């Protein structure tokens, strides 16, 4: 077995060299700690293992592999892996394919929206002409054929010729019948002609014609079964043209074709030739299932079949000049076949198992992700991706039926929650399909209607649908269930089970997200399609006695709750105890949360903001998908149009991020989680998770583990200097060693920042600097120091 799980190969001499180097480093420098993420720095957590396209640059000793939204390179000599994504240079997300031109020494990165990046000499050059062009509704690049410095692109509308040297589009050929657009699946140059596999059949044209934009210059060529089967791929091999149709592969020329392989229940793809060899993927389907194998041809009568046990979900296939095989696999990342009879080497960066995200929970340097979901009608998605974990060392792990047998059948995980006690490893998963799962760091235990008081859905006696998990101040785990008689279940800190049934009518008992206010009341969102608003519960601090429970529905209308819309999407409690509610029509805040169930009640208020002399309610034209509060009580808001940061009172917009002005992979924000310890803000989108190191962390009543970073501040560092571990909202002064004041500020929660410049805007001089921090009454103080090297 030579299965490769991350960066390492089992090569003995290189292992010894690596160990020797590590020992040398440790001996000279001692224990080294990883530098924290710089404030304002982004991290894109792409699923690099979901490889869908590969390219080999043999001259550079590099192999490239792309996932839908990022890619990586693997150096076959040094075994180093380099990641490429929108944070560090790529222009877009949604990679369709990657191809390498040996002549131009250029990697072409094609995106599904028509955008193109060229990677040449470690520089990204963007060509957006096709993306911006109105030529077609879809601008998919299906394949690329290189000839000298030209890239002939097989597109969903025709053929496009890209000049890689001059970085511009040379020509576009629309060659469908009557001059209409036709999808071109592949292109090649053979026997002096241009050949194109199109949805209108196999076509060819003589390149001596200077006006190939004229569709009439492209003649249709007959091939075996051309009247009934679709041609998919083309390849040059041993001075013959190889064509792949729906069910067969032929080699030959205009006048004669020889059948290479044909099966009535099989399909062929990923044709690739190198020297005298030809390789392809065969996919057979019958009543017993799907079987895949690679077929390697030395000649038309000599072929080798590579066992299907090595193949999971193949996505691409390339032969190297030495006859070895590189394969892309959506299930197993980048594969290298050194010997066809043994397990290939698996090469993959550490990354999330999937980019799906529905709910997140972050704390103490850890992030947990629920990847499931449910349909718009609250039905099952049967998602088996499970849950993901990012630990403090930036290592991703996953928990599903493929990694842990305890998750067999535990589908559609829609919520995840860590225990609030930082000394406990416990985490809980809520499944919309199969109840609750508890993981104590070593063992798993599932709860459903068979071993707990959890109830199944109405009309489905097999499924227990949990919507959301959260802990109250007493470390009791609350959970909402869908369409059951008792939609509220509590697992107390003493491991007792309790259930509650609202005394007011909630359609389908469909409660989703919820928070606890400072008075211990519980605020539940009602499924927005019910058009009912919020449900507030005061349980009288007697969970086991429902007789004193009081419920009230808050909705649109003055005196009724005054929500801007009854369709509620998100909810959060801020550090002032106010309840922020995201609706289909903006945000409303309950400043009187503790009075919600009193006789006078509590109406929500919308925040009025003024900009450029005009006034409006805060984001009143936006559907608010997510709200999160950072350590400085600032509000992070996620919508389908991007990510927003507002001041604590919501009257000032501090930041706005979208796909165009930031590395966000998608404007559609699904979930937000903030790690109060590190200040990292995680945004879950429909294209995965991206995080940003924020300016705020959680403060405390005392200074704790105060440190300045970076320290020392070197001359080439131009980011903010941060002081972490401060008392909450501390007054902070930066001085030189003589005590002269350089900068004064107030901490965002437990963290203060300085841009390293004096009051005149000049970079501060080299030397030792002091940081004086204190709370408002001066009872809690701390002094830290750091070095600035100009």
Tab-separated table of C-alpha atoms in Angstrom, residues 390-582:
chain	number	residue	atom	x	y	z
A	390	UNK	CA	-10.732	22.900	11.719
A	391	UNK	CA	-8.335	22.781	14.678
A	392	UNK	CA	-5.782	25.248	15.985
A	393	UNK	CA	-3.035	23.815	13.777
A	394	UNK	CA	-5.163	24.498	10.661
A	395	UNK	CA	-5.719	20.767	10.181
A	396	UNK	CA	-9.084	19.759	8.695
A	397	UNK	CA	-10.799	16.506	9.644
A	398	UNK	CA	-14.230	15.161	8.736
A	399	UNK	CA	-16.876	13.068	10.429
A	400	UNK	CA	-19.247	11.072	8.256
A	401	UNK	CA	-20.090	7.493	7.363
A	402	UNK	CA	-16.956	7.198	5.244
A	403	UNK	CA	-14.623	8.068	8.121
A	404	UNK	CA	-16.600	6.957	11.192
A	405	UNK	CA	-19.073	4.044	11.028
A	406	UNK	CA	-21.112	5.663	13.820
A	407	UNK	CA	-22.383	8.153	11.236
A	408	UNK	CA	-23.896	5.493	8.984
A	409	UNK	CA	-27.382	6.783	8.176
A	410	UNK	CA	-26.813	9.995	10.160
A	411	UNK	CA	-27.605	12.253	7.224
A	412	UNK	CA	-28.408	15.944	6.736
A	413	UNK	CA	-26.402	17.362	9.643
A	414	UNK	CA	-27.812	20.904	9.833
A	415	UNK	CA	-26.484	22.164	13.170
A	416	UNK	CA	-23.367	21.710	15.306
A	417	UNK	CA	-22.518	23.092	18.747
A	418	UNK	CA	-19.475	22.830	20.987
A	419	UNK	CA	-19.909	22.598	24.741
A	420	UNK	CA	-19.465	26.102	26.231
A	421	UNK	CA	-16.953	24.843	28.813
A	422	UNK	CA	-13.551	25.328	27.090
A	423	UNK	CA	-12.108	22.458	29.148
A	424	UNK	CA	-14.483	19.956	27.554
A	425	UNK	CA	-14.098	18.411	24.109
A	426	UNK	CA	-17.813	17.636	23.756
A	427	UNK	CA	-19.543	18.555	20.526
A	428	UNK	CA	-23.133	17.872	19.467
A	429	UNK	CA	-24.484	17.341	15.951
A	430	UNK	CA	-28.118	17.794	14.986
A	431	UNK	CA	-29.456	15.821	12.028
A	432	UNK	CA	-32.597	16.763	10.146
A	433	UNK	CA	-32.879	13.065	9.372
A	434	UNK	CA	-31.693	11.032	12.366
A	435	UNK	CA	-31.731	12.976	15.639
A	436	UNK	CA	-28.818	14.001	17.850
A	437	UNK	CA	-25.196	12.813	18.003
A	438	UNK	CA	-22.875	13.455	20.961
A	439	UNK	CA	-19.091	13.208	20.594
A	440	UNK	CA	-17.053	13.488	23.798
A	441	UNK	CA	-13.706	13.554	22.008
A	442	UNK	CA	-13.393	9.763	21.936
A	443	UNK	CA	-16.820	8.141	21.732
A	444	UNK	CA	-20.029	8.791	19.813
A	445	UNK	CA	-23.594	8.331	21.027
A	446	UNK	CA	-26.693	8.865	18.912
A	447	UNK	CA	-30.085	9.849	20.328
A	448	UNK	CA	-33.422	9.473	18.566
A	449	UNK	CA	-36.947	8.344	19.409
A	450	UNK	CA	-35.659	4.861	20.328
A	451	UNK	CA	-33.440	5.880	23.261
A	452	UNK	CA	-34.649	9.365	24.218
A	453	UNK	CA	-37.805	11.449	24.404
A	454	UNK	CA	-37.074	12.970	20.991
A	455	UNK	CA	-40.128	12.614	18.755
A	456	UNK	CA	-40.338	11.684	15.085
A	457	UNK	CA	-41.889	13.868	12.426
A	458	UNK	CA	-45.614	13.838	11.878
A	459	UNK	CA	-46.323	11.313	9.154
A	460	UNK	CA	-42.805	9.854	9.269
A	461	UNK	CA	-42.291	7.463	12.152
A	462	UNK	CA	-38.665	6.772	11.156
A	463	UNK	CA	-37.177	10.285	11.128
A	464	UNK	CA	-36.292	12.698	13.917
A	465	UNK	CA	-35.678	16.137	12.454
A	466	UNK	CA	-33.558	18.510	14.562
A	467	UNK	CA	-33.252	22.108	13.356
A	468	UNK	CA	-30.916	23.906	15.780
A	469	UNK	CA	-28.805	23.380	18.916
A	470	UNK	CA	-27.725	25.921	21.542
A	471	UNK	CA	-26.629	26.012	25.190
A	472	UNK	CA	-28.148	28.275	27.826
A	473	UNK	CA	-26.198	29.935	30.649
A	474	UNK	CA	-26.608	26.822	32.840
A	475	UNK	CA	-25.030	24.573	30.176
A	476	UNK	CA	-28.340	22.937	29.294
A	477	UNK	CA	-28.508	21.870	25.655
A	478	UNK	CA	-31.640	23.096	23.899
A	479	UNK	CA	-32.778	21.838	20.533
A	480	UNK	CA	-35.632	22.559	18.160
A	481	UNK	CA	-37.323	19.826	16.135
A	482	UNK	CA	-39.549	20.095	13.101
A	483	UNK	CA	-43.175	19.010	12.785
A	484	UNK	CA	-43.506	17.202	16.123
A	485	UNK	CA	-45.889	17.559	19.040
A	486	UNK	CA	-43.026	18.809	21.257
A	487	UNK	CA	-40.786	21.043	19.105
A	488	UNK	CA	-38.541	22.077	22.035
A	489	UNK	CA	-36.320	19.488	23.740
A	490	UNK	CA	-33.768	20.082	26.491
A	491	UNK	CA	-30.906	17.838	27.597
A	492	UNK	CA	-29.961	19.286	30.947
A	493	UNK	CA	-26.458	19.570	32.344
A	494	UNK	CA	-27.441	16.639	34.610
A	495	UNK	CA	-28.321	14.477	31.570
A	496	UNK	CA	-32.077	14.689	32.100
A	497	UNK	CA	-34.431	15.015	29.135
A	498	UNK	CA	-37.268	17.562	29.091
A	499	UNK	CA	-39.718	18.650	26.408
A	500	UNK	CA	-41.858	21.740	25.925
A	501	UNK	CA	-44.925	22.422	23.814
A	502	UNK	CA	-45.864	26.030	23.014
A	503	UNK	CA	-49.227	27.175	24.364
A	504	UNK	CA	-49.742	29.250	21.212
A	505	UNK	CA	-50.271	27.888	17.737
A	506	UNK	CA	-47.177	27.545	15.562
A	507	UNK	CA	-47.876	25.941	12.191
A	508	UNK	CA	-46.118	22.563	11.954
A	509	UNK	CA	-44.387	23.456	15.248
A	510	UNK	CA	-41.649	24.678	12.910
A	511	UNK	CA	-39.126	26.463	15.126
A	512	UNK	CA	-35.648	27.001	13.726
A	513	UNK	CA	-32.832	29.152	15.157
A	514	UNK	CA	-32.966	30.629	18.669
A	515	UNK	CA	-31.040	32.660	21.273
A	516	UNK	CA	-31.290	33.363	24.998
A	517	UNK	CA	-31.641	36.914	26.289
A	518	UNK	CA	-30.105	38.286	29.508
A	519	UNK	CA	-33.307	37.499	31.411
A	520	UNK	CA	-33.123	33.820	30.414
A	521	UNK	CA	-35.981	34.086	27.940
A	522	UNK	CA	-35.721	32.125	24.707
A	523	UNK	CA	-36.309	33.774	21.316
A	524	UNK	CA	-37.211	31.332	18.537
A	525	UNK	CA	-37.451	31.988	14.825
A	526	UNK	CA	-40.545	30.481	13.237
A	527	UNK	CA	-40.057	28.957	9.791
A	528	UNK	CA	-40.300	31.994	7.571
A	529	UNK	CA	-42.745	30.478	5.095
A	530	UNK	CA	-45.239	30.345	7.992
A	531	UNK	CA	-45.257	34.160	8.003
A	532	UNK	CA	-45.631	34.195	11.805
A	533	UNK	CA	-42.462	35.964	13.020
A	534	UNK	CA	-40.900	35.134	16.408
A	535	UNK	CA	-41.860	33.016	19.392
A	536	UNK	CA	-40.628	34.169	22.820
A	537	UNK	CA	-40.665	31.860	25.855
A	538	UNK	CA	-40.280	32.703	29.531
A	539	UNK	CA	-39.992	29.400	31.392
A	540	UNK	CA	-39.909	30.990	34.857
A	541	UNK	CA	-36.518	29.381	35.582
A	542	UNK	CA	-38.320	26.074	36.172
A	543	UNK	CA	-37.569	23.941	33.160
A	544	UNK	CA	-39.272	20.859	34.556
A	545	UNK	CA	-42.510	22.719	35.366
A	546	UNK	CA	-44.272	23.934	32.205
A	547	UNK	CA	-47.240	25.293	34.166
A	548	UNK	CA	-45.572	28.685	34.611
A	549	UNK	CA	-44.327	28.961	31.038
A	550	UNK	CA	-45.411	32.028	29.089
A	551	UNK	CA	-45.267	32.267	25.284
A	552	UNK	CA	-45.880	35.143	22.914
A	553	UNK	CA	-45.602	35.524	19.155
A	554	UNK	CA	-44.033	38.778	17.964
A	555	UNK	CA	-44.809	39.854	14.447
A	556	UNK	CA	-45.354	42.761	12.090
A	557	UNK	CA	-47.500	45.621	13.373
A	558	UNK	CA	-47.169	48.291	16.046
A	559	UNK	CA	-47.840	46.863	19.479
A	560	UNK	CA	-47.456	43.296	18.126
A	561	UNK	CA	-43.666	43.295	17.864
A	562	UNK	CA	-43.259	45.756	14.998
A	563	UNK	CA	-41.097	43.488	12.841
A	564	UNK	CA	-40.466	44.856	9.341
A	565	UNK	CA	-41.445	41.425	8.013
A	566	UNK	CA	-42.907	38.260	9.496
A	567	UNK	CA	-40.479	36.234	7.424
A	568	UNK	CA	-37.542	35.995	9.808
A	569	UNK	CA	-34.184	34.523	8.789
A	570	UNK	CA	-31.572	35.119	11.512
A	571	UNK	CA	-31.164	36.220	15.112
A	572	UNK	CA	-28.395	37.228	17.540
A	573	UNK	CA	-28.000	38.750	21.008
A	574	UNK	CA	-25.399	41.481	21.344
A	575	UNK	CA	-23.240	42.463	24.312
A	576	UNK	CA	-25.799	45.017	25.491
A	577	UNK	CA	-28.442	42.311	25.733
A	578	UNK	CA	-30.335	43.598	22.686
A	579	UNK	CA	-31.886	41.076	20.283
A	580	UNK	CA	-31.078	41.638	16.594
A	581	UNK	CA	-33.435	39.980	14.127
A	582	UNK	CA	-32.785	39.570	10.399
